[in-house]
PDB file of C-alpha atoms in Angstrom:
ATOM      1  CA  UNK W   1      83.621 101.734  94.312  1.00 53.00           C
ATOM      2  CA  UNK W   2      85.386  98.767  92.738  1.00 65.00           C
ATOM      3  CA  UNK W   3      86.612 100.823  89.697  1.00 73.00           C
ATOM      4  CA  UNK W   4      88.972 103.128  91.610  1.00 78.00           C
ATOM      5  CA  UNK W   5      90.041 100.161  94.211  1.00 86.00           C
ATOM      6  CA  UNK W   6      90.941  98.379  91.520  1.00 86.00           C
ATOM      7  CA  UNK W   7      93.125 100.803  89.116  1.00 89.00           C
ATOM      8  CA  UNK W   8      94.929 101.909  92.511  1.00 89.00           C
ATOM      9  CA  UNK W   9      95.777  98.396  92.738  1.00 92.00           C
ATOM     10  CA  UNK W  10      96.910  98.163  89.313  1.00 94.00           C
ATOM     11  CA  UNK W  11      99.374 100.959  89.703  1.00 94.00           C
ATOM     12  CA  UNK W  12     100.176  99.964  92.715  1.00 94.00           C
ATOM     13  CA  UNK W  13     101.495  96.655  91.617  1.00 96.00           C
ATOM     14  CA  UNK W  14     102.881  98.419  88.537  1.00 97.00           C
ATOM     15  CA  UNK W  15     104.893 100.928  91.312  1.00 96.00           C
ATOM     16  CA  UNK W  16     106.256  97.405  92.911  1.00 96.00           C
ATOM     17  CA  UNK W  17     107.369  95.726  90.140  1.00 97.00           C
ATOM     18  CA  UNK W  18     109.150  99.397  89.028  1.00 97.00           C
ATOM     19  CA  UNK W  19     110.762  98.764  92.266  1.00 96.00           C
ATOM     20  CA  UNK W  20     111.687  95.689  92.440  1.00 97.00           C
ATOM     21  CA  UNK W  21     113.270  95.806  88.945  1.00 97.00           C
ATOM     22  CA  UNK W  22     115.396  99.087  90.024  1.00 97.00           C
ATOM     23  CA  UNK W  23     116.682  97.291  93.151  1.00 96.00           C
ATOM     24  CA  UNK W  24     117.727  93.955  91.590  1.00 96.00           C
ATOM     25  CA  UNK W  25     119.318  96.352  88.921  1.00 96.00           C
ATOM     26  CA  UNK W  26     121.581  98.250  91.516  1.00 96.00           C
ATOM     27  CA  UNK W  27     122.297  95.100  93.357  1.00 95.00           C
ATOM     28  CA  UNK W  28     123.845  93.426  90.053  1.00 96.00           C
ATOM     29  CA  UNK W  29     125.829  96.627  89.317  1.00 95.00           C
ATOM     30  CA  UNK W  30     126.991  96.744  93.026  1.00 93.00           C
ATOM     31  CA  UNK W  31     128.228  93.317  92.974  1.00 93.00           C
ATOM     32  CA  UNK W  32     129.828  93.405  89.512  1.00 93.00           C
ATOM     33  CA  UNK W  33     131.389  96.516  90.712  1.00 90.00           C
ATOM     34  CA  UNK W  34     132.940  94.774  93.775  1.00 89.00           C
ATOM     35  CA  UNK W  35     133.926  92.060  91.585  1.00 89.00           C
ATOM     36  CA  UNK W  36     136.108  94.476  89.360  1.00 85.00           C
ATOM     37  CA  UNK W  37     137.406  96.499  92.605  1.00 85.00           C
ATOM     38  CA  UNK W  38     138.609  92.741  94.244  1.00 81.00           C
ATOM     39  CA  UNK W  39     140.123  91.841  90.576  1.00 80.00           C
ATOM     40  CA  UNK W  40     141.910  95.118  90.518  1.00 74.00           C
ATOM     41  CA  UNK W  41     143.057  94.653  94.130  1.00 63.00           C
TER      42      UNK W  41
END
């Protein structure tokens, strides 16, 4: 019972942190993209 719980867990935090990373990724792009469209403007 606690083997299974726990490597769900595992890739379940692994999932999140996938996540996390991808958002914070697009969220710098999007904002250095906004930065060059107001420069250009």
């Amino acid at each position: 019972m606690n083997g299974p719980s726990l490597c769900a867990d595992r890739v379940h935090r692994k999932i999140t942190q996938t996540y996390l990373g991808f958002i914070s990724s697009s969220l710098r792009k999007f904002k250095s993209l906004e930065k060059y469209v107001y420069h250009v403007h």
